[in-house]
Coordinates of C-alpha atoms and ligand atoms in Angstrom, one line a residue:
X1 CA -20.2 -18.0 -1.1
X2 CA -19.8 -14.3 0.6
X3 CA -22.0 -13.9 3.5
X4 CA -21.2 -10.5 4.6
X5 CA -22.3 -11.4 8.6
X6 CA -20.2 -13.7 8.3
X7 CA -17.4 -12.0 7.3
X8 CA -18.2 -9.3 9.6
X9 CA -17.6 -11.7 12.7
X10 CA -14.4 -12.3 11.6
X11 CA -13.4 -8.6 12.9
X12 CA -14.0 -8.1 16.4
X13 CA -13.8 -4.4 16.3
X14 CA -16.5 -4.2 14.3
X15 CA -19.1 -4.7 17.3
X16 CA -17.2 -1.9 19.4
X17 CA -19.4 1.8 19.7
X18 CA -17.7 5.2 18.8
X19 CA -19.7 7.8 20.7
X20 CA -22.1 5.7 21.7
X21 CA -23.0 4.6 17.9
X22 CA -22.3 1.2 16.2
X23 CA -18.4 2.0 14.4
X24 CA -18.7 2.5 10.8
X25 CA -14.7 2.3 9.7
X26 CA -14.5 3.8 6.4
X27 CA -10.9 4.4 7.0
X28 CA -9.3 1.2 5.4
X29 CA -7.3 3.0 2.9
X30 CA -5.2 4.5 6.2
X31 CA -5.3 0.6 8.0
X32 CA -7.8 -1.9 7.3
X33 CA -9.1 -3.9 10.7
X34 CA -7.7 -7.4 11.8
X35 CA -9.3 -10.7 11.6
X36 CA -9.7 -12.8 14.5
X37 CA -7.1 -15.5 12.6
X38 CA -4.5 -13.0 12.4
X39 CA -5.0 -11.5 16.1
X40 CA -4.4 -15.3 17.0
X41 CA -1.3 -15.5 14.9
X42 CA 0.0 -13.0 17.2
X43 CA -1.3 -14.3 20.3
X44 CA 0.5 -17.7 19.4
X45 CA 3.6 -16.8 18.9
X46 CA 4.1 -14.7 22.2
X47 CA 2.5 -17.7 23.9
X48 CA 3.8 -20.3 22.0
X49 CA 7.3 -19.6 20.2
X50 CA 8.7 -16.0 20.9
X51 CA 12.3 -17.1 19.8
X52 CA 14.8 -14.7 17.9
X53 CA 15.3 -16.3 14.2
X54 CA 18.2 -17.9 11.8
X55 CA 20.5 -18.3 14.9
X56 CA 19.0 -20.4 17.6
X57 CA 19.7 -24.2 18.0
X58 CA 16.9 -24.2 20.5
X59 CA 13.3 -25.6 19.4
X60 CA 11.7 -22.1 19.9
X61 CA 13.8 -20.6 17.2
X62 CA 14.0 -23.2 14.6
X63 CA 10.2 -22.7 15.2
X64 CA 10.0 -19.5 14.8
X65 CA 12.2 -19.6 11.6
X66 CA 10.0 -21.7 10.0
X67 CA 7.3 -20.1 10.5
X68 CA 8.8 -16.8 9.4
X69 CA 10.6 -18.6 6.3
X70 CA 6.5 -20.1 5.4
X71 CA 5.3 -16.2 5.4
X72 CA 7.5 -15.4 3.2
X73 CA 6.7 -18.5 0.5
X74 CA 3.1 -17.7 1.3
X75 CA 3.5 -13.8 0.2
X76 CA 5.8 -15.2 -2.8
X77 CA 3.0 -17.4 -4.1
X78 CA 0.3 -14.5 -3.4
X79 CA 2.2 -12.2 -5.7
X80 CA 3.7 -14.6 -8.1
X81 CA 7.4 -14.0 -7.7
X82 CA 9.7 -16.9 -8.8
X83 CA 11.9 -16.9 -5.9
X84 CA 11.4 -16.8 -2.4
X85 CA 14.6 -14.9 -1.7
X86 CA 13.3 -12.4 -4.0
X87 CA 10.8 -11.1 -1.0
X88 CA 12.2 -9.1 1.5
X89 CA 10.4 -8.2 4.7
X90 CA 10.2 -4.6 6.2
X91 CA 9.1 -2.6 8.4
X92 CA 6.0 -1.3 5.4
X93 CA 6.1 0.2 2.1
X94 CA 8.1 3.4 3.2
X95 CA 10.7 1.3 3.9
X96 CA 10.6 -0.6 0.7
X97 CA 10.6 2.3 -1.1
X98 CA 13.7 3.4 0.7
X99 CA 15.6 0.2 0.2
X100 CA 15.4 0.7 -3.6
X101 CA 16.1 4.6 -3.6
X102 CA 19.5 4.8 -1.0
X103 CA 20.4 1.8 -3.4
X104 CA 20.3 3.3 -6.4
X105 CA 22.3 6.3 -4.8
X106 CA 25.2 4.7 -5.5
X107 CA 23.8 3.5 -9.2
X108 CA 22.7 6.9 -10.4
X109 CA 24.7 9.3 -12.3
X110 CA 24.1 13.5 -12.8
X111 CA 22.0 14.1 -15.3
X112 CA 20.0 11.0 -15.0
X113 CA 16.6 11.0 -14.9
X114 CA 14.2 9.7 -12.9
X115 CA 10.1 9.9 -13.4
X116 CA 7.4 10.0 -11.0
X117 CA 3.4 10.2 -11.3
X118 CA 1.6 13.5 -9.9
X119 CA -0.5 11.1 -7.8
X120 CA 2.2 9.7 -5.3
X121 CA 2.1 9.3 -1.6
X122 CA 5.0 11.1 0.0
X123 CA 6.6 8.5 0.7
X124 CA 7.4 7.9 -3.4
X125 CA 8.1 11.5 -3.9
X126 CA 10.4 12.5 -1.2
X127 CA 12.8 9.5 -1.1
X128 CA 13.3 10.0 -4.8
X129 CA 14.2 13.7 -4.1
X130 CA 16.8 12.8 -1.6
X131 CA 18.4 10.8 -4.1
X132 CA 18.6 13.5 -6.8
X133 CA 19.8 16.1 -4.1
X134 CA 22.6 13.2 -3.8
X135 CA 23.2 12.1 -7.0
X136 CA 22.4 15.3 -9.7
X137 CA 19.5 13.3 -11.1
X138 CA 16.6 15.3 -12.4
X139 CA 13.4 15.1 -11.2
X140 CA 10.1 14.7 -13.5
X141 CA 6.6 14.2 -13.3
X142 CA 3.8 12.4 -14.9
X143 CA 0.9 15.6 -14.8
X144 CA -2.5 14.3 -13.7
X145 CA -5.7 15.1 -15.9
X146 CA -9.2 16.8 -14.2
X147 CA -10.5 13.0 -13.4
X148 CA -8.0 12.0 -11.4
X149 CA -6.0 9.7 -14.6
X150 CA -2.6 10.2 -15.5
X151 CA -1.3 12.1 -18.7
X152 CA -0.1 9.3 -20.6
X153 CA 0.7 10.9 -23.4
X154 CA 2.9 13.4 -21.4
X155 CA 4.4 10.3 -19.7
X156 CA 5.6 8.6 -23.4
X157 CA 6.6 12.4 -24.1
X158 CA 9.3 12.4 -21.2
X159 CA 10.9 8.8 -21.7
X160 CA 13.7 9.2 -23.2
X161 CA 17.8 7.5 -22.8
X162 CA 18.3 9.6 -20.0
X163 CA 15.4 7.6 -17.8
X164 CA 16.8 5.5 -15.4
X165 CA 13.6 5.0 -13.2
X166 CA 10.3 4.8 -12.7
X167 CA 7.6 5.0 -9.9
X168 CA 4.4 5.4 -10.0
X169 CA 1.5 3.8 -7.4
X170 CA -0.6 1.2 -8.8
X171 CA -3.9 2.8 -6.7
X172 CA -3.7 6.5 -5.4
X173 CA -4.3 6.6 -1.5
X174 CA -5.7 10.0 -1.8
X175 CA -8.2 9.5 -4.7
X176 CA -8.6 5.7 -5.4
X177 CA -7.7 5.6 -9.3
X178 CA -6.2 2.6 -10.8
X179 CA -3.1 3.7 -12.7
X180 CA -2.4 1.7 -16.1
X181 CA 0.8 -0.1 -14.9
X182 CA 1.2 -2.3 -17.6
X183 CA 1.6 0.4 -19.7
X184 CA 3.7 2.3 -17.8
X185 CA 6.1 -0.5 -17.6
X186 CA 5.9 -1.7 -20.7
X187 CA 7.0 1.6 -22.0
X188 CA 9.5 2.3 -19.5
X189 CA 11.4 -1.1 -20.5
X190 CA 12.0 0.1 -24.0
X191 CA 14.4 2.8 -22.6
X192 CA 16.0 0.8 -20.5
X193 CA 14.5 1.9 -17.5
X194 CA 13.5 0.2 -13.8
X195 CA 9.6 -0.1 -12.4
X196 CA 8.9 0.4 -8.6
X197 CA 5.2 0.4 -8.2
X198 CA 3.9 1.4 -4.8
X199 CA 1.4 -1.2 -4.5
X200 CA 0.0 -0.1 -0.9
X201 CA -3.4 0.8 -1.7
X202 CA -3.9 -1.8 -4.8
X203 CA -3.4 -4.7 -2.5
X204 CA -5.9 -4.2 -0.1
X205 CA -8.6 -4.9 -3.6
X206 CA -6.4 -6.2 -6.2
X207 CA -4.2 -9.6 -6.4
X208 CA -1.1 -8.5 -8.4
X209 CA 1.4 -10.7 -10.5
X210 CA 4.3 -9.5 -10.7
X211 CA 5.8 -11.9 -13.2
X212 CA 3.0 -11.0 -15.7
X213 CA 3.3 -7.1 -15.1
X214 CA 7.2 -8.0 -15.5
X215 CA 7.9 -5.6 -12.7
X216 CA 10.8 -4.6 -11.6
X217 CA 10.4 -4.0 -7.8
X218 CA 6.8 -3.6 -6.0
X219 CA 6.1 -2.7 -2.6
X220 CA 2.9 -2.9 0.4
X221 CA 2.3 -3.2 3.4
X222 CA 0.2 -5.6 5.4
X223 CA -1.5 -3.1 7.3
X224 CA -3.4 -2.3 4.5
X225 CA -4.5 -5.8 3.8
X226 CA -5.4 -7.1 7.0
X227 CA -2.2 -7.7 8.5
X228 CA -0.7 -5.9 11.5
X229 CA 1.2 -2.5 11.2
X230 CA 4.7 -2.1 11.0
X231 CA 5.6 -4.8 8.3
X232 CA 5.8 -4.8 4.8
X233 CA 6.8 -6.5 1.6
X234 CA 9.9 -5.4 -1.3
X235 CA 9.8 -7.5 -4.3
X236 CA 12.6 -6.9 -7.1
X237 CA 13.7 -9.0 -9.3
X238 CA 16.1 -11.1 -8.2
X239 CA 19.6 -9.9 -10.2
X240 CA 18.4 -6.5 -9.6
X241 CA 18.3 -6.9 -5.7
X242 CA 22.1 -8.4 -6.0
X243 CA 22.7 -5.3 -8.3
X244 CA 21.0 -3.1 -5.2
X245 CA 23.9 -2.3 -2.2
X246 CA 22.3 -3.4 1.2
X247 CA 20.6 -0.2 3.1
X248 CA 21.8 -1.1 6.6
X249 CA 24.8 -2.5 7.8
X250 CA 24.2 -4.8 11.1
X251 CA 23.2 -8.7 12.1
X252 CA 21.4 -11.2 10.3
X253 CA 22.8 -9.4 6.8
X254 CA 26.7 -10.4 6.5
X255 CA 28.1 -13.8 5.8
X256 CA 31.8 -12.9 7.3
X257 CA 32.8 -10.3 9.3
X258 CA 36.6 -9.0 10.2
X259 CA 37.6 -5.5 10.6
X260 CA 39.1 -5.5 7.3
X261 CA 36.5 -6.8 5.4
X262 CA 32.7 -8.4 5.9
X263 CA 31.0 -9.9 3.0
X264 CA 27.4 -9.9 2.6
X265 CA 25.2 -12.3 3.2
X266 CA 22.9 -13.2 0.2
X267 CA 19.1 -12.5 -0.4
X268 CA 17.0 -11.9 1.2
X269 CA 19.1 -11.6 4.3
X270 CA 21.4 -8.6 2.7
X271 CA 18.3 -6.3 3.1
X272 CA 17.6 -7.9 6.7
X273 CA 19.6 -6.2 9.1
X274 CA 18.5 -6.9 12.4
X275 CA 16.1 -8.4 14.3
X276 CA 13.4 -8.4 11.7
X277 CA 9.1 -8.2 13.1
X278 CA 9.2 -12.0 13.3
X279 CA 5.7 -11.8 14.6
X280 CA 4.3 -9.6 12.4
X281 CA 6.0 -11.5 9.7
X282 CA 4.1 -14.5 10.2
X283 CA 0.8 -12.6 10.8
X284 CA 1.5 -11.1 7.6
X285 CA 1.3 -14.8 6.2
X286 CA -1.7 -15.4 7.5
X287 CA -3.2 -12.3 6.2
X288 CA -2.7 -13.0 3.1
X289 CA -4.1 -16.5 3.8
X290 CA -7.0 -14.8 4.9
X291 CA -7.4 -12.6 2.5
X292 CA -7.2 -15.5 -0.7
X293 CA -9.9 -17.2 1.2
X294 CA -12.4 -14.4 1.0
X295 CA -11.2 -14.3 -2.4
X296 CA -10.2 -11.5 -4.9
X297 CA -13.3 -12.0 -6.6
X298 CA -15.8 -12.1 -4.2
X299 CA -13.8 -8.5 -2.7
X300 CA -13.9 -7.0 -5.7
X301 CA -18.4 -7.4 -6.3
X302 CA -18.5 -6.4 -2.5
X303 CA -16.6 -3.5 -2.9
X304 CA -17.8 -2.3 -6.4
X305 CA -21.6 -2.4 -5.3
X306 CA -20.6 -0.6 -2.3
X307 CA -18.7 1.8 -4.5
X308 CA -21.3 2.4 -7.2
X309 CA -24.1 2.8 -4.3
X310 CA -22.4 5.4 -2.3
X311 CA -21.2 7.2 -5.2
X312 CA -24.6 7.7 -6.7
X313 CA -26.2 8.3 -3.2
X314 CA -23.6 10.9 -2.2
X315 CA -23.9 12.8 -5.9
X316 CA -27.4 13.0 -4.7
X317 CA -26.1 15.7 -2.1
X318 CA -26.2 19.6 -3.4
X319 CA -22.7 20.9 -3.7
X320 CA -20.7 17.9 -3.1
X321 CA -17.8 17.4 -4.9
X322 CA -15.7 13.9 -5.7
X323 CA -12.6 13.9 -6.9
X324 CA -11.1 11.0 -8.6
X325 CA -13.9 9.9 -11.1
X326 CA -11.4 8.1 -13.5
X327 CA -12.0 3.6 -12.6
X328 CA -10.9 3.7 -9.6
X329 CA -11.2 1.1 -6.4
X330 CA -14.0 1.6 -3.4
X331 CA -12.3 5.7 -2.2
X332 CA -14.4 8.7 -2.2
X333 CA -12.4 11.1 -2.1
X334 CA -15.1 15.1 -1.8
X335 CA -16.0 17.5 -0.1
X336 CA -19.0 19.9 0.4
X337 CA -18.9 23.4 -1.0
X338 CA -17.6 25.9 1.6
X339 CA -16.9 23.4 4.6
X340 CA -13.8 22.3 5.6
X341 CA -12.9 18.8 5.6
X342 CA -12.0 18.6 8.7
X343 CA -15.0 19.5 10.1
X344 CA -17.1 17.4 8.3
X345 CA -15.2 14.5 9.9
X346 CA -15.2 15.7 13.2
X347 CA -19.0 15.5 12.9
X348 CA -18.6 11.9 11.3
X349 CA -16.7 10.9 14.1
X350 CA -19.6 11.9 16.5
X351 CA -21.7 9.7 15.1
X352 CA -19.5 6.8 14.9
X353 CA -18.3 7.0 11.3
X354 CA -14.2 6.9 11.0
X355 CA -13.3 8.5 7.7
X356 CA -10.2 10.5 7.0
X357 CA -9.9 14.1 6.3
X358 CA -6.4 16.5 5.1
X359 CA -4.3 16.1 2.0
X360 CA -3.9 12.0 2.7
X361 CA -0.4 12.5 2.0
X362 CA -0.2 13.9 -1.3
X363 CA -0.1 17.4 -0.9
X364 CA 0.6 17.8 -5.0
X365 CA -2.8 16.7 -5.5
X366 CA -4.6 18.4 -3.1
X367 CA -2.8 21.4 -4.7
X368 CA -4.0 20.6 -8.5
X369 CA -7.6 20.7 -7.1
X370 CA -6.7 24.1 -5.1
X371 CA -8.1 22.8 -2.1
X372 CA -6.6 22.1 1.9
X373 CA -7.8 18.6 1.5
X374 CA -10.9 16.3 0.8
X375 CA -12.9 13.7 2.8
X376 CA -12.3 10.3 2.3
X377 CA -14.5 7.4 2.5
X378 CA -12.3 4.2 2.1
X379 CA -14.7 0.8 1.7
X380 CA -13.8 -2.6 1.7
X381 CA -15.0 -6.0 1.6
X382 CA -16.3 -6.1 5.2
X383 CA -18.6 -2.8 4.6
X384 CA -22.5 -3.0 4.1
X385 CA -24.8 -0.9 2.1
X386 CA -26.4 0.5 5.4
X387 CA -22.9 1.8 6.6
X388 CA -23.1 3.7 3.3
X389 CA -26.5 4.8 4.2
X390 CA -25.0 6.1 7.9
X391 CA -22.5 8.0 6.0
X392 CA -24.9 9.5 4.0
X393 CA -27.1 10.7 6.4
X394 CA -24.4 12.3 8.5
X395 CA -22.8 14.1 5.5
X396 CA -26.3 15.5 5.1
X397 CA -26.4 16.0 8.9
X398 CA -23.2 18.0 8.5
X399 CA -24.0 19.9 5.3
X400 CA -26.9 21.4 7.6
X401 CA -25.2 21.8 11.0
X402 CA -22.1 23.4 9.4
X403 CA -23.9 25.9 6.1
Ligands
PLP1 C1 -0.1 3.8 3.0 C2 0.7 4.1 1.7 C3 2.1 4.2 1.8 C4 2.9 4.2 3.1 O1 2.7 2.9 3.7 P1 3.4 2.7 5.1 O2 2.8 1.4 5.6 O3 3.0 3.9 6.0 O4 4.9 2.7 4.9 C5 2.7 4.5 0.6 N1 2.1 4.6 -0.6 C6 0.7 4.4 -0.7 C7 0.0 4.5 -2.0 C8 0.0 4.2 0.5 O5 -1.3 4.1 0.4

């Protein structure tokens, strides 16, 4: 059973006053809050365990280990790969993303091609340009439609023998539209070409499988799902990260080292270098825990009535404009004719309501639309039907203050 009051104690933040108003976060698509379990997670290990992991005898790091080494079979079973070793831990999804594009640096050849959607996050445009500027592969791009959706057709059009890669995001952060991944991965496989899908904003509403999509590599970040910041996930298949060279050189990632030669150590460890976030590791476990126990079901209702209420509610207002209207998760993306975004959420903010405003990172998009940026409203599961009605009254607030 979902009991919303419930849920809501879970998240201490959620009593705290912005301004002197109750907080309304609408904001999860930048960082979702943190459950009480998880904030314990963390408290337990610097209380409990704080140990540095794979190299201590000692009980605090074989403690530690373990725990780390459970997060990562609990975020295996969560997204359905076969292998354990086929999750490595990072520092989020811009370093996932990273991992994959300075390996394929030394994969890539001039003349290649590589395709990317018109809906990306900078972080899946701009490491993919870096390694063209390297390697003399070309560049191309998936053109969006007026709702938000992707130009299939355009997509099949650009396939070809050339196509090494693919990315494209399985959610877009700025407008909240669910991207047909199966498709384009189905498609991309008859070429011959690799998947990454940037699955940092699908997480948060969606439990992927990524031996059903048959992906290649996918990537998110537990900030975004109710985990702290600052650690992430990179699945790939698991003869595709041995194909992958290892992104740093340093501890924790060689099996034998001499000044002739070191060998690497195998997976995941090749793509650990370093002290890894043990803490945020295992919070990143329990996250996950958390979030399966709410339930993928019971997230998605929540988050759909919220969706269809605000979006009707908001339509309501004269001269405000969504973007994104293609099926989509719980984002608004809009703004109000002749206001700045910005200021519209600098009078949110006054009256306790978090929302982001600006170009969310994906600058092309804000470009297609010919505007600065938009206003986004981010719900999840934890969100009520009278936070919507607070945001709505305060964009109409707005709408007076600022026309
Ligand atoms: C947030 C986000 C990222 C970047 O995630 P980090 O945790 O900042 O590395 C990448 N892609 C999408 C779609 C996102 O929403």
């Amino acid at each position: 059973m979902f009991d919303i009051n419930k849920i809501r104690t879970d998240f201490p933040i959620l009593n705290r006053k912005v301004h002197g108003k109750p907080l309304v976060y609408l904001d999860n698509g930048a960082t979702s809050q943190t459950p009480q379990v998880v904030i314990d997670a963390i408290v337990d290990y610097y209380t409990g365990y704080n140990a540095n992991i794979h190299r201590g005898v000692h009980t605090l790091s074989q403690e530690a280990t373990d725990k780390y080494e459970e997060a990562r079979i609990k975020i295996q079973k969560h997204f359905n790969a076969k292998q354990s070793y086929e999750i490595i831990l990072t520092s989020g999804t811009t370093h996932s993303i990273n991992i994959v594009a300075s390996g394929f640096g030394a994969i890539l050849k001039e003349g290649d091609e590589i395709i990317v959607s018109a809906l990306e996050h900078h972080s899946n445009i701009v490491p993919w340009q870096m390694l063209c500027e390297k390697t003399g592969a070309v560049l191309k791009v998936i053109p969006m439609n007026e709702d938000g959706s992707l130009q299939m057709g355009m997509y099949h059009e650009l396939l070809n023998n050339k196509t090494k890669l693919v990315f494209c995001n399985h959610v877009s952060n700025a407008l909240g539209v669910i991207n047909p991944v199966e498709e384009i991965i189905h498609a991309a496989h008859k070429f011959g070409a690799y998947v990454l899908i940037d699955g940092a904003q699908a997480c948060p509403h969606i439990k992927p499988d990524v031996q059903e999509l048959d992906v290649d590599f996918y990537v998110a970040s537990a900030h975004k799902m109710c985990g702290p910041t600052g650690v992430g996930m990179l699945y790939g298949k698991e003869e595709l990260l041995n194909m992958l060279p290892p992104y740093q050189g340093g501890g924790e990632m060689i099996e034998t080292v001499t000044f002739e030669k070191t060998t690497y150590a195998g997976l995941p460890h090749k793509f650990e270098a370093g002290t890894p976030n043990i803490c945020g590791g295992i919070a990143f476990g329990v996250a996950v825990d958390y979030m399966n126990e709410v339930g993928f079901d019971a997230i998605a209702t929540q988050e759909d009535k919220l969706l269809a209420y605000a979006t009707n509610e908001l339509e309501k207002i004269e001269g405000l404009k969504i973007y994104g209207t293609s099926r989509k998760t719980s984002v608004i993306s809009f703004n109000l004719e002749g206001i700045h975004p910005y200021d519209i959420g600098a009078i949110l903010d006054k009256l306790g309501i978090a929302v982001r405003t600006g170009h969310h990172c994906a600058q092309p998009i804000m470009d297609f639309f010919c505007i600065p940026g938009t206003v986004r409203a981010s719900f999840t599961f934890y969100n009520t039907l009278e936070e919507v009605d607070a945001l709505v009254a305060a964009v109409k607030k707005a709408k007076m203050m600022l026309s």
